[in-house]
Amino acid sequence: MSQILATKPKTLYYDLHFTKPSIHLHSTVSEATCYVCKKELKEGIGLTAKRFADRIVLVCSSHN
Ligand SMILES: [Zn+2]
């Protein structure tokens, strides 16, 4: 019985700790898109940072 009471707060803390960074990570990924075709960064597609009109933009491998 005492074991259940001891592990319960740890589980709650882990859930809270894990949820916050995963939301932040998702919002960062959605912003990484190709400047030309708006293709999202995913497996098999490489995005490269390029200087375009005095600012840095991301372009995919087919528009590099
Ligand atoms: Zn592209």
Tab-separated table of C-alpha atoms and ligand atoms in Angstrom:
chain	number	residue	atom	x	y	z
A	1	MET	CA	0.000	0.000	0.000
A	2	SER	CA	2.738	2.420	0.971
A	3	GLN	CA	4.474	1.698	-2.338
A	4	ILE	CA	1.451	2.883	-4.375
A	5	LEU	CA	1.256	6.127	-2.400
A	6	ALA	CA	4.943	6.769	-2.954
A	7	THR	CA	4.948	6.260	-6.755
A	8	LYS	CA	1.805	8.279	-7.540
A	9	PRO	CA	3.272	11.806	-7.173
A	10	LYS	CA	6.293	10.798	-9.273
A	11	THR	CA	4.050	9.746	-12.185
A	12	LEU	CA	2.144	13.028	-12.085
A	13	TYR	CA	5.373	15.014	-12.103
A	14	TYR	CA	6.716	12.992	-15.052
A	15	ASP	CA	3.559	13.616	-17.122
A	16	LEU	CA	3.713	17.371	-16.557
A	17	HIS	CA	7.426	17.502	-17.238
A	18	PHE	CA	7.113	15.501	-20.469
A	19	THR	CA	4.100	17.325	-21.974
A	20	LYS	CA	5.574	20.827	-21.963
A	21	PRO	CA	8.669	20.221	-24.167
A	22	SER	CA	6.699	18.107	-26.681
A	23	ILE	CA	4.319	21.026	-27.385
A	24	HIS	CA	7.270	23.378	-27.840
A	25	LEU	CA	8.954	20.913	-30.197
A	26	HIS	CA	5.833	20.595	-32.369
A	27	SER	CA	5.508	24.373	-32.878
A	28	THR	CA	9.169	24.591	-33.879
A	29	VAL	CA	8.811	21.859	-36.527
A	30	SER	CA	5.770	23.474	-38.192
A	31	GLU	CA	7.780	26.666	-38.762
A	32	ALA	CA	10.548	24.800	-40.625
A	33	THR	CA	9.134	24.938	-44.167
A	34	CYS	CA	10.618	25.619	-47.600
A	35	TYR	CA	10.406	29.311	-48.559
A	36	VAL	CA	9.499	28.469	-52.192
A	37	CYS	CA	7.077	25.518	-52.021
A	38	LYS	CA	6.243	25.555	-48.249
A	39	LYS	CA	7.221	21.905	-48.009
A	40	GLU	CA	7.591	20.867	-44.378
A	41	LEU	CA	10.759	19.406	-42.990
A	42	LYS	CA	10.450	15.633	-42.775
A	43	GLU	CA	12.373	12.444	-43.425
A	44	GLY	CA	14.020	12.502	-46.863
A	45	ILE	CA	13.674	16.264	-47.313
A	46	GLY	CA	16.601	18.445	-46.341
A	47	LEU	CA	16.129	22.138	-45.646
A	48	THR	CA	19.024	24.529	-46.150
A	49	ALA	CA	19.343	28.059	-44.773
A	50	LYS	CA	19.966	30.531	-47.621
A	51	ARG	CA	20.466	34.289	-47.804
A	52	PHE	CA	17.604	35.780	-49.845
A	53	ALA	CA	16.962	39.545	-50.138
A	54	ASP	CA	18.988	40.377	-47.005
A	55	ARG	CA	17.309	37.738	-44.852
A	56	ILE	CA	17.862	34.074	-44.106
A	57	VAL	CA	15.213	31.717	-45.470
A	58	LEU	CA	14.903	27.931	-45.554
A	59	VAL	CA	14.729	26.117	-48.889
A	60	CYS	CA	14.248	22.395	-49.567
A	61	SER	CA	16.699	20.278	-51.538
A	62	SER	CA	14.782	20.749	-54.826
A	63	HIS	CA	14.905	24.563	-54.577
A	64	ASN	CA	18.428	24.798	-53.217
B	1	ZN	ZN	10.899	23.780	-52.008
